[in-house]
Short mmCIF file of C-alpha atoms in Angstrom, two decimals:
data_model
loop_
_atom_site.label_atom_id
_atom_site.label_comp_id
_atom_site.label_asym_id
_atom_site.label_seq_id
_atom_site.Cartn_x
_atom_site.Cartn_y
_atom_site.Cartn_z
CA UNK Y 1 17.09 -5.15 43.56
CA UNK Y 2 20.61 -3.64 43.65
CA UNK Y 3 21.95 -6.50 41.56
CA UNK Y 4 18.79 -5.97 38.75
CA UNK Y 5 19.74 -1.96 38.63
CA UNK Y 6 23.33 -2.40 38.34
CA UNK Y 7 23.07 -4.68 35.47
CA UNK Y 8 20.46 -2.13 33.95
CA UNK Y 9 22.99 1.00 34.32
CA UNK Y 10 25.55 -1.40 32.84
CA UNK Y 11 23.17 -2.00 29.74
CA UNK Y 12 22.11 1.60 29.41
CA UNK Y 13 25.84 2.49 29.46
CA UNK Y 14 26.90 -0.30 26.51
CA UNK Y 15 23.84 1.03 24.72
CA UNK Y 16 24.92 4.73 24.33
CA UNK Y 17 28.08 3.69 23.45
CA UNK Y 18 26.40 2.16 20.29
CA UNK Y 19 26.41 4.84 18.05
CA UNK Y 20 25.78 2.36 15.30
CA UNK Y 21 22.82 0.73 16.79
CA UNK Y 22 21.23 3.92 17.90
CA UNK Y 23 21.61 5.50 14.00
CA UNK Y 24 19.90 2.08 13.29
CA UNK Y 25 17.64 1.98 15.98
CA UNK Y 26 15.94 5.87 15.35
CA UNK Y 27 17.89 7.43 12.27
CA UNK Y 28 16.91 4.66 9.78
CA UNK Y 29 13.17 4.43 10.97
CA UNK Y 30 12.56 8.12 10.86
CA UNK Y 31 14.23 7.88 7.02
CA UNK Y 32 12.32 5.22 6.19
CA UNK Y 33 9.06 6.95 7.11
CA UNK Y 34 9.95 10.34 5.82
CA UNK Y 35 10.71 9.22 2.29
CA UNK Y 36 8.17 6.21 2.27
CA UNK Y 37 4.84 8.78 3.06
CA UNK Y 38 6.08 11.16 0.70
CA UNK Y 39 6.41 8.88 -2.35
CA UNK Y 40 3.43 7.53 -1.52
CA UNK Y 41 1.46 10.92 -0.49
CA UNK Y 42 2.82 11.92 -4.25
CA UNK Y 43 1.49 9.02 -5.88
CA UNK Y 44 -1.96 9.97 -4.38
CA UNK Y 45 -1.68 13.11 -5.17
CA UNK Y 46 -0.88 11.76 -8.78
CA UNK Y 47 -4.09 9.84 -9.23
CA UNK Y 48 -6.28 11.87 -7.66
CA UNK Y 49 -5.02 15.62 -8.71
CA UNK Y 50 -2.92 15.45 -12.38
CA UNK Y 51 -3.92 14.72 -15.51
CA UNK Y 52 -2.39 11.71 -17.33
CA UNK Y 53 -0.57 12.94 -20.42
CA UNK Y 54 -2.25 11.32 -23.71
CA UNK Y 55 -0.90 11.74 -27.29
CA UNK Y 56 -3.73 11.68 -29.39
CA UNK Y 57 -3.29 10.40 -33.10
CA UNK Y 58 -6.57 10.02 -35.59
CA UNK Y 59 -6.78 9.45 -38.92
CA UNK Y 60 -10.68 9.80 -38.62
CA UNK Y 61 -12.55 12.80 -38.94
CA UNK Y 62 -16.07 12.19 -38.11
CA UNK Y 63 -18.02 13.53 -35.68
CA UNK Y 64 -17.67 10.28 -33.21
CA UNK Y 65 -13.60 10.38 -33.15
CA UNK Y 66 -14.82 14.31 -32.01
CA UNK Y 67 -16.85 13.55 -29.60
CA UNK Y 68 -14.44 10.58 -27.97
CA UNK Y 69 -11.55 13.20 -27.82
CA UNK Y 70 -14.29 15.67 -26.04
CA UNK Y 71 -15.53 12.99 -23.77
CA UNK Y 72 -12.14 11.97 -22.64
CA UNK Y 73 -10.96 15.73 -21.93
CA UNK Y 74 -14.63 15.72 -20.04
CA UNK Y 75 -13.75 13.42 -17.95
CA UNK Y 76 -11.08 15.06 -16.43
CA UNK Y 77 -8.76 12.25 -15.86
CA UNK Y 78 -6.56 12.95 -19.62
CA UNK Y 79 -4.47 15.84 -20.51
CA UNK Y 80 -4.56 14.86 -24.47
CA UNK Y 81 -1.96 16.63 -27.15
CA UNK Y 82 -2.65 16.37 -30.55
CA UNK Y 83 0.06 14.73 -32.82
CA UNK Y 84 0.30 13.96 -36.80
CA UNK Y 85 -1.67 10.33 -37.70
CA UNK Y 86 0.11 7.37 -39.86
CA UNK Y 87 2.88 7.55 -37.33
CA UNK Y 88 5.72 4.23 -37.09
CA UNK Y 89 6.07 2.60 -34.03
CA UNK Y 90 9.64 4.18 -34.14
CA UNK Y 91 7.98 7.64 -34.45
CA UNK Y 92 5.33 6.77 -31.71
CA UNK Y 93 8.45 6.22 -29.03
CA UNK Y 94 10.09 9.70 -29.88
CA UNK Y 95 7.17 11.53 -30.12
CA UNK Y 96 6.06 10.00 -26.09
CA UNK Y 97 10.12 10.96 -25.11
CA UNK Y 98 9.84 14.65 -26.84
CA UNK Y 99 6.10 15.41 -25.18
CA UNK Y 100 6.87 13.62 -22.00
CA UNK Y 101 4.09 11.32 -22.29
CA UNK Y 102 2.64 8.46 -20.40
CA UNK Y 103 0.67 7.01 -24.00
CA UNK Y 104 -0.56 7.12 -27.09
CA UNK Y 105 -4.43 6.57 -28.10
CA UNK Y 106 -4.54 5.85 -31.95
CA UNK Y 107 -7.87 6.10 -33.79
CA UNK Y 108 -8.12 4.49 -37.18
CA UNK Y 109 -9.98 5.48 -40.28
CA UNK Y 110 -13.49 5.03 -40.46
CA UNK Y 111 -13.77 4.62 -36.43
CA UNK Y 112 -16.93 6.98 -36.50
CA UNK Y 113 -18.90 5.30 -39.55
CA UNK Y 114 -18.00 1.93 -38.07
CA UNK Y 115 -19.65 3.16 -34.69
CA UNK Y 116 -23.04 4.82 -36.85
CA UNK Y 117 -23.23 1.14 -38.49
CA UNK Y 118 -23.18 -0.40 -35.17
CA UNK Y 119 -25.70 1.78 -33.72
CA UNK Y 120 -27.90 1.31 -36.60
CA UNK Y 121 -27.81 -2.21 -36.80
CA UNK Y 122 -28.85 -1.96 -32.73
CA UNK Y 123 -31.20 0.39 -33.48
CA UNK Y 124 -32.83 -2.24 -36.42
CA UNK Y 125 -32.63 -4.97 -34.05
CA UNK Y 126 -34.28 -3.05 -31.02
CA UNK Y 127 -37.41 -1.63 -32.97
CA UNK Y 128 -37.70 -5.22 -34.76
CA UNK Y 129 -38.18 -6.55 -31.42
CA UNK Y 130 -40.57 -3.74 -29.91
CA UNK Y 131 -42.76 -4.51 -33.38
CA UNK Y 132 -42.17 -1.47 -34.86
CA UNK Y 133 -40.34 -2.75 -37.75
CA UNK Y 134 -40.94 -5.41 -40.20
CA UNK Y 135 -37.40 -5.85 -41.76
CA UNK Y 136 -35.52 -9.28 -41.02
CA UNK Y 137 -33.13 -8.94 -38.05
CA UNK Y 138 -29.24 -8.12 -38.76
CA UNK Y 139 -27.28 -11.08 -37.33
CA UNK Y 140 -23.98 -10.73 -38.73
CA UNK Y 141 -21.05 -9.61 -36.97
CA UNK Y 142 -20.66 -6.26 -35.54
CA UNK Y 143 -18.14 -4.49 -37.71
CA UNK Y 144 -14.85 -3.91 -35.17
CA UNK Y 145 -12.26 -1.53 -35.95
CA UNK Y 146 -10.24 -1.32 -32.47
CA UNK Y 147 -8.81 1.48 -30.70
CA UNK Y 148 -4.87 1.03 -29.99
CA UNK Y 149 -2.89 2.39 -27.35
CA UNK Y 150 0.91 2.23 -27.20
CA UNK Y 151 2.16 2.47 -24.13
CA UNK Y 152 5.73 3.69 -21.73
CA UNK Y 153 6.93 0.17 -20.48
CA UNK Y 154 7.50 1.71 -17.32
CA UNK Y 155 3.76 2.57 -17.14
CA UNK Y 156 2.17 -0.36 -14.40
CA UNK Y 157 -0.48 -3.09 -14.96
CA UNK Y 158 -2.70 -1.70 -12.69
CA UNK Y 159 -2.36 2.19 -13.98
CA UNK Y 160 -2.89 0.94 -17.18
CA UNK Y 161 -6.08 -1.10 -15.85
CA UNK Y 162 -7.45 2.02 -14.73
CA UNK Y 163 -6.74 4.07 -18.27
CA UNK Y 164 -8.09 1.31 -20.22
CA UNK Y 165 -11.23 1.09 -17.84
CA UNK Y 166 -11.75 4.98 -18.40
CA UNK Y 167 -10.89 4.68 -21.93
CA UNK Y 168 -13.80 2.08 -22.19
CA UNK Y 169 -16.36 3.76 -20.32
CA UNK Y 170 -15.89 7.16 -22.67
CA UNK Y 171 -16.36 5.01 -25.65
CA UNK Y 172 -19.47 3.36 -24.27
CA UNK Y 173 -20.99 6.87 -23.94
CA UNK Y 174 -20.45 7.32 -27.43
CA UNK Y 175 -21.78 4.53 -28.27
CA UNK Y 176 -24.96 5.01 -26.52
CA UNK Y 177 -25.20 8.74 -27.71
CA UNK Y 178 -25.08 7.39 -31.33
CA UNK Y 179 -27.94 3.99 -30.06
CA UNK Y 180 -30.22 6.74 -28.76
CA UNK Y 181 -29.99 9.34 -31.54
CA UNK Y 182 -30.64 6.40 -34.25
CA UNK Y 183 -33.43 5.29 -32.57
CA UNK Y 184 -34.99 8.63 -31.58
CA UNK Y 185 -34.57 9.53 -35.46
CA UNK Y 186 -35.76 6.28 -36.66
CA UNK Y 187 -39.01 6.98 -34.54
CA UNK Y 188 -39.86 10.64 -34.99
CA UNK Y 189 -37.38 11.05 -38.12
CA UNK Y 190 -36.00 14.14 -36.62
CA UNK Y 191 -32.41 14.63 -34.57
CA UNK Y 192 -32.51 14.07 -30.66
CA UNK Y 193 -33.50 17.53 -29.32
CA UNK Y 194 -30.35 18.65 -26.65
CA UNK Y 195 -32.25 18.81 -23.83
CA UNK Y 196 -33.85 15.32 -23.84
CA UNK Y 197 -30.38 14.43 -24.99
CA UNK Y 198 -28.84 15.65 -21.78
CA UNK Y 199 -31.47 13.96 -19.41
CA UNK Y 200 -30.30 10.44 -21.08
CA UNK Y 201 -26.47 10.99 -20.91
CA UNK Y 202 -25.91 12.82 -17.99
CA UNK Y 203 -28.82 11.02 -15.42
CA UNK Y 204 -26.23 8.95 -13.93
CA UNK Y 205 -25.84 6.90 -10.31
CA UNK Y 206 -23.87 8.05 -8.13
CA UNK Y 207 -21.64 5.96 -6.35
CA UNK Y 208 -20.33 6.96 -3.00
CA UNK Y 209 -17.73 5.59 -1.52
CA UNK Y 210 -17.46 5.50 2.56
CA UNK Y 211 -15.20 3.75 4.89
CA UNK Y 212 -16.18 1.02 7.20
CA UNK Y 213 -14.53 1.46 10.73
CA UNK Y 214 -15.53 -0.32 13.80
CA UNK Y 215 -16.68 3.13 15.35
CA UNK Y 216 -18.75 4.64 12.56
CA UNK Y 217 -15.59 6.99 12.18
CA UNK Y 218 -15.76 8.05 8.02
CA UNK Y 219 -12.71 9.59 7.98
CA UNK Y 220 -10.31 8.72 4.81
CA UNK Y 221 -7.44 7.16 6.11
CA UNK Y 222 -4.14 8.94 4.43
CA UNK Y 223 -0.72 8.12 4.14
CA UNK Y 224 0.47 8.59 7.06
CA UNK Y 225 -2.26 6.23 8.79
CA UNK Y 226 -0.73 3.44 6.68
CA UNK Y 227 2.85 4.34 7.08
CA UNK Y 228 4.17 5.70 10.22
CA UNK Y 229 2.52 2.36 12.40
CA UNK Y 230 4.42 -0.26 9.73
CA UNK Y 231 7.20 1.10 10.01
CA UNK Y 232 7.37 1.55 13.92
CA UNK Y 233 7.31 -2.20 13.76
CA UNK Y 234 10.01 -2.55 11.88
CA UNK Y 235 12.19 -0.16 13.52
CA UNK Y 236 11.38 -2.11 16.92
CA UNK Y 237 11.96 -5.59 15.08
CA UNK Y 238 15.79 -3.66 14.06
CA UNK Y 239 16.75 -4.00 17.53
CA UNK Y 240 18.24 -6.93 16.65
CA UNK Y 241 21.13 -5.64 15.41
CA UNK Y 242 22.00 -4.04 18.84
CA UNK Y 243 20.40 -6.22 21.20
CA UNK Y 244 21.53 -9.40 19.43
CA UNK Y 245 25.12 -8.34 19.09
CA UNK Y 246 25.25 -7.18 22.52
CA UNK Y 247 24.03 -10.79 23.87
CA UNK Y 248 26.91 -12.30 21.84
CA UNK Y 249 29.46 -9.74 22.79
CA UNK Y 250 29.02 -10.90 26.39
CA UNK Y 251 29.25 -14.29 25.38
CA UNK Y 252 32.38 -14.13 23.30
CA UNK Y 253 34.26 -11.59 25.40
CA UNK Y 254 33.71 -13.73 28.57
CA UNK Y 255 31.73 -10.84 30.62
CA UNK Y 256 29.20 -13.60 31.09
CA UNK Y 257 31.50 -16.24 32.71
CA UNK Y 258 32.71 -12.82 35.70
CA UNK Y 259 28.86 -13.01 35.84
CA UNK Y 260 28.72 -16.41 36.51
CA UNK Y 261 31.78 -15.97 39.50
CA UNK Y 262 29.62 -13.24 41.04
CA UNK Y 263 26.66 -13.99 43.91
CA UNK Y 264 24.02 -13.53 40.85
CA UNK Y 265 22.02 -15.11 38.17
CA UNK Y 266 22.72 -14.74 34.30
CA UNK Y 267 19.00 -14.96 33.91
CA UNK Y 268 19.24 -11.53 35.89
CA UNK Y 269 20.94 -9.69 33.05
CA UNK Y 270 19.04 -10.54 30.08
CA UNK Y 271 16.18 -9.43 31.96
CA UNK Y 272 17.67 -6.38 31.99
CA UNK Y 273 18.70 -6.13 28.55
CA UNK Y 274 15.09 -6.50 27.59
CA UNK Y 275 13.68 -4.10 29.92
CA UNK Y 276 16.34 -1.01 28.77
CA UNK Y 277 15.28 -2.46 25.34
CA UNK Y 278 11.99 -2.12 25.68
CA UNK Y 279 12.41 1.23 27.03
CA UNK Y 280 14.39 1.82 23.68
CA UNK Y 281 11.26 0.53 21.94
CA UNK Y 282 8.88 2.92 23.49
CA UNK Y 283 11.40 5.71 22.75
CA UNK Y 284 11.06 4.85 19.03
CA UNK Y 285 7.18 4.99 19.27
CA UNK Y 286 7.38 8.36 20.76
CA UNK Y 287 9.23 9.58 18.13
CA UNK Y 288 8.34 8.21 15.32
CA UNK Y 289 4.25 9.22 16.29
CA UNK Y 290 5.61 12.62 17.43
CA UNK Y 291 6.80 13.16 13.80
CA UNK Y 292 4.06 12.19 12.66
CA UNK Y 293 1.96 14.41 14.41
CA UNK Y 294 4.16 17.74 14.36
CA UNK Y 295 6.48 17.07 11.72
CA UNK Y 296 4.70 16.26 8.79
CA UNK Y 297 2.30 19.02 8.46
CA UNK Y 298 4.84 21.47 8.20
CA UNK Y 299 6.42 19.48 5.49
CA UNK Y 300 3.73 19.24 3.43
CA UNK Y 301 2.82 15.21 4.28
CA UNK Y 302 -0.81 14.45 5.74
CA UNK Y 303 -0.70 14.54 9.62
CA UNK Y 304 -1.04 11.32 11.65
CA UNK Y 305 -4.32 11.39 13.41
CA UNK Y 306 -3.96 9.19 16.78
CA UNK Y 307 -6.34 6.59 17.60
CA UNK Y 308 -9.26 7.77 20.61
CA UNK Y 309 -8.43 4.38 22.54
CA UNK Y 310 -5.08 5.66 24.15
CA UNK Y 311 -4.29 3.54 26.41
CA UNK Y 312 -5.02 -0.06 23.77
CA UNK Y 313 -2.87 2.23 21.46
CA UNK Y 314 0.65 2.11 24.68
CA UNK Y 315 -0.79 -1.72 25.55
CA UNK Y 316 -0.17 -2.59 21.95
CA UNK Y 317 2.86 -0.60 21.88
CA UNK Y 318 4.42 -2.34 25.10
CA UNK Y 319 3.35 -5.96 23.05
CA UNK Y 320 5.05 -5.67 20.18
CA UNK Y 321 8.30 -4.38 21.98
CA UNK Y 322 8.56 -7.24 24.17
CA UNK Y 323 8.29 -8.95 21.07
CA UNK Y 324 10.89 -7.53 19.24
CA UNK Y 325 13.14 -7.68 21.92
CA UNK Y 326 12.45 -11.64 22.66
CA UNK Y 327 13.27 -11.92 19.12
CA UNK Y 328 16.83 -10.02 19.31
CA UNK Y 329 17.13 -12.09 22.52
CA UNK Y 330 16.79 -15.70 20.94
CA UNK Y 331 18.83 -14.33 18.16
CA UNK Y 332 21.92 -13.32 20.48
CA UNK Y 333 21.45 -16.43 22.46
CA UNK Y 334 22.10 -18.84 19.42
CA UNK Y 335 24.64 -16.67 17.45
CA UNK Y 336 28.13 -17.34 17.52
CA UNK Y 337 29.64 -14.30 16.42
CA UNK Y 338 28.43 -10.99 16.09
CA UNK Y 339 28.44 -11.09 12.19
CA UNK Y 340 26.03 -14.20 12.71
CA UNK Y 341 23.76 -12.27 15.00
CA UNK Y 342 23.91 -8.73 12.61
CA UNK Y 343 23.46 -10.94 9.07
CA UNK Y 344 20.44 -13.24 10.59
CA UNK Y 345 18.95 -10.52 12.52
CA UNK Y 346 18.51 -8.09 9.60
CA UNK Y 347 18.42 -10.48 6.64
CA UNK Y 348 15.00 -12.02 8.80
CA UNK Y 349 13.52 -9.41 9.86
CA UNK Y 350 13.10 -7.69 6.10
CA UNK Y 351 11.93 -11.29 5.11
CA UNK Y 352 9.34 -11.56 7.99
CA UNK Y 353 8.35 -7.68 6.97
CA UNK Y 354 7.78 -8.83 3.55
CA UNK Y 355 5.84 -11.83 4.59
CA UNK Y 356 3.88 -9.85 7.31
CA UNK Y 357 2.77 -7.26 5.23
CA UNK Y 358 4.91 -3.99 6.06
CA UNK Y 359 6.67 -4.47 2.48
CA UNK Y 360 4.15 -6.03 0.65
CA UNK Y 361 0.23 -5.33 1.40
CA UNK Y 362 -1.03 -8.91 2.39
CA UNK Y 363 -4.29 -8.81 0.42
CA UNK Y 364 -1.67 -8.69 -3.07
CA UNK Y 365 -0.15 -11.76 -1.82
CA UNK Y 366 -0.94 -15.16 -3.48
CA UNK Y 367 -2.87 -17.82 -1.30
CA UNK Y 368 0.10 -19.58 -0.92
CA UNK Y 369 1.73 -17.15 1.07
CA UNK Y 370 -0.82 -16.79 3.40
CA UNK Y 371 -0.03 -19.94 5.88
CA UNK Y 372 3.40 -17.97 6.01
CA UNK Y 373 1.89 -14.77 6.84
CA UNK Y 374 0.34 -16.61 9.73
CA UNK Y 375 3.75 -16.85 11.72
CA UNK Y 376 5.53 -13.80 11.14
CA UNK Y 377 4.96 -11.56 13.81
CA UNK Y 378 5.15 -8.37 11.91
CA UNK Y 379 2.43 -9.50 10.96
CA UNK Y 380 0.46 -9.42 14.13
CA UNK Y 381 1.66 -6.08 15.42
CA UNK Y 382 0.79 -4.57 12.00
CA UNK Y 383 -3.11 -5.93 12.45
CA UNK Y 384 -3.50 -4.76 15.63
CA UNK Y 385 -1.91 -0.93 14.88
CA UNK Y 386 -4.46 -0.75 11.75
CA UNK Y 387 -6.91 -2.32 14.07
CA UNK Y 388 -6.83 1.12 16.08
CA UNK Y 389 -5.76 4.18 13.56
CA UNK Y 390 -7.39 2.42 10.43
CA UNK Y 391 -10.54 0.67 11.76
CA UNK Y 392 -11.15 3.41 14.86
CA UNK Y 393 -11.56 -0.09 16.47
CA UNK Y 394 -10.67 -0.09 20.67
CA UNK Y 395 -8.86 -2.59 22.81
CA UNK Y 396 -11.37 -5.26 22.74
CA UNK Y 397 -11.25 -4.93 18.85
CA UNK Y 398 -7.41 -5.97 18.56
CA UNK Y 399 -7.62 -8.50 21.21
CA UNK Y 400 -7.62 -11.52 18.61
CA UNK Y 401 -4.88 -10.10 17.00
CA UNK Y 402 -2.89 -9.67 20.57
CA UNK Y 403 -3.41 -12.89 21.99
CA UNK Y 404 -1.20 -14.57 19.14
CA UNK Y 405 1.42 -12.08 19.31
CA UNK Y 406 1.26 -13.15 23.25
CA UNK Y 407 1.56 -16.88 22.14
CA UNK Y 408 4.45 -15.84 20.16
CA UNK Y 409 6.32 -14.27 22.46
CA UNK Y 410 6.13 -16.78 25.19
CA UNK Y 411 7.69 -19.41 22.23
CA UNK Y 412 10.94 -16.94 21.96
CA UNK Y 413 11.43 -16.70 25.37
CA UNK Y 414 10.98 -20.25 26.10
CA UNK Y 415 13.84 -20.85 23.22
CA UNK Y 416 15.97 -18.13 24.49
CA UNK Y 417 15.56 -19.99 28.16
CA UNK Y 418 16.22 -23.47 26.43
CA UNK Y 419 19.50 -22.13 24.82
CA UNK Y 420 20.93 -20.34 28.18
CA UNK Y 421 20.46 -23.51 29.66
CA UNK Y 422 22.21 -26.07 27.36
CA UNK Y 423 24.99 -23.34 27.54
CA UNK Y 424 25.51 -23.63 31.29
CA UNK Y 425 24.82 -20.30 31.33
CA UNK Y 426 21.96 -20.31 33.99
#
């Protein structure tokens, strides 16, 4: 026992000395998750709070090209300015640089008596059908004159998915509108009175949206839910830059080969290293969480709400360290140099990040990819995190996603053993 907390004072010693694995090991991290949940608390904020910025060109003047630009200002999602029509595509840029704008929606001439054609051929069609017409049926092509939107290149696919969906849905109401008052005049040759006009339009379904959890918890999960666990992981993964470099320091500098002259076991101090590792691990948990939850209210990002099921929430914690410092172990124990063990070390763990979903969410990842999500153990410790502050789920609920995490820890430390050994050095 004296032998196991000598080599551990020895470690803890070496490790302080680190300044540049400590800045790594908790400077980085908190960075990381500072600047990460407040770009993406803003882009929330962005799409749920302010208005996206729409030029507005038309060189129509009917009452439907009205009713579109009241629609869209209706629906609360637009923030349109109004700019001269007949514009070049030249003119179009440097009018979106000058107002500071995202787009611009450009309605042609004759939009709103294409639209009253349209309707009335529907509304021909529809009262042929019902027998209260006589006239032969309109099959010819509906007349199309399309909206056009140019757009900022640095505008996204999916932002612009979601514009063009609203910008669809407005002109389906106006459609409709101008369906229903063709067909209500064609029947009681009168205009659609407001009121029953209203009841049509505005008697929608609502949709509501709700959570699943595995505890019948509803709570939206913010930011910070998504953030602050991810990137725990990959601060304890970033050991590997300390851990690993210490392994090969001892290797290179001959400190192992005095250990091997002294009434002990090699075997006994790389135990130790991962135990003050760990340690180190848990330390960057504490943090990290604490900022979370005291930090980031006063700084105006949304506060991390801790999982109920404490103690799955330190078992999970304990898991992945081990496994980040088995990793940095095996690492060490096959690098020659400590360039080798600080290039592989980082250089893999942002590529098994990426691959286990801290980077990249895993459900935008091809198919492809997926087999290689399998194996990365990011992965893994991610599942089981969102397993508890995500999914409310408890210990028993994150068990599947343990038990490989388990299985993959057992592998490093049976190739870290493997190594030592066809080194001679236990």
């Amino acid at each position: 026992m004296f032998k196991f907390l000598a080599c551990v004072q020895k470690d803890i010693k070496l490790l302080l000395r680190d300044w540049v694995g400590m800045s790594l090991m908790f400077g980085m991290p908190i960075l990381l998750v500072i600047v990460i949940t407040s770009l993406q608390a803003g882009t929330f904020r962005m799409l749920n709070g302010k208005k996206i910025s729409v030029l507005w060109s038309s060189s129509d003047n009917g009452n439907v090209s009205k009713e579109l630009k009241n629609t869209l200002n209706h629906i609360g999602m637009f923030d349109l300015a109004e700019i001269p029509p007949g514009l070049s595509v030249t003119q179009i840029n440097e009018e979106l640089e000058s107002h500071n704008a995202l787009l611009v929606l450009v309605v042609p001439s004759g939009f709103s008596e294409l639209v009253i054609k349209k309707a009335d051929k529907i509304t021909n069609n529809t009262l042929i059908d019902l027998g209260f017409s006589e006239q032969k049926k309109d099959n010819s092509p509906d007349p199309v004159n399309s909206l056009t939107f140019y757009y900022s290149p640095v505008l996204q696919d999916s932002y612009r998915q979601s514009i063009r969906g609203a910008l669809r849905s407005a002109i389906q109401i106006i459609e409709n509108k101008q369906v229903l008052q063709s067909i209500y005049f064609s029947l009681n040759q009168k205009n659609l009175p407001d009121s029953l006009e209203s009841i049509f339009m505005k008697n929608q379904i609502l949709i509501n949206e709700i959570p699943v959890s595995k505890n019948g918890n509803k709570s939206i999960p913010n930011a910070s839910q998504h953030n602050i666990p991810a990137w725990t992981i990959f601060a304890m993964f970033f050991i590997v830059a300390s851990l690993g470099s210490s392994v090969v320091k001892e290797k290179i500098s001959g400190s192992s080969l005095r250990l091997k002259t002294l009434p002990t076991n090699y075997l006994l101090a790389i135990v130790s290293k991962q135990l003050v590792y760990l340690v180190v691990c848990m330390l960057q948990v504490i943090v990290i969480f604490s900022i979370g939850v005291w930090l980031f209210p006063h700084i105006g990002l949304p506060k991390l709400n801790m999982p109920s099921d404490f103690t799955a929430l330190i078992i999970i914690s304990l898991v992945c360290g081990w496994c980040a410092v088995s990793y940095a172990i095996a690492v060490g124990v096959f690098s020659q140099t400590q360039e080798q063990a600080n290039g592989f070390g980082a250089i893999s763990i942002v590529i098994l990040a990426a691959l286990g979903g801290i980077l990249i969410p895993s459900f935008a990842m091809p198919d492809s990819f997926h087999i290689f999500l399998k194996i990365s153990p990011l992965h893994w410790c991610l599942e089981s995190y969102y397993g508890l502050f995500l999914e409310g789920g408890k210990f028993k609920d994150i068990l599947n996603n343990l038990l490989p995490l388990i299985g993959i820890i057992v592998f490093l430390q049976f190739i870290a053993f493997a190594g030592l050994k066809k080194k001679n050095f236990i």
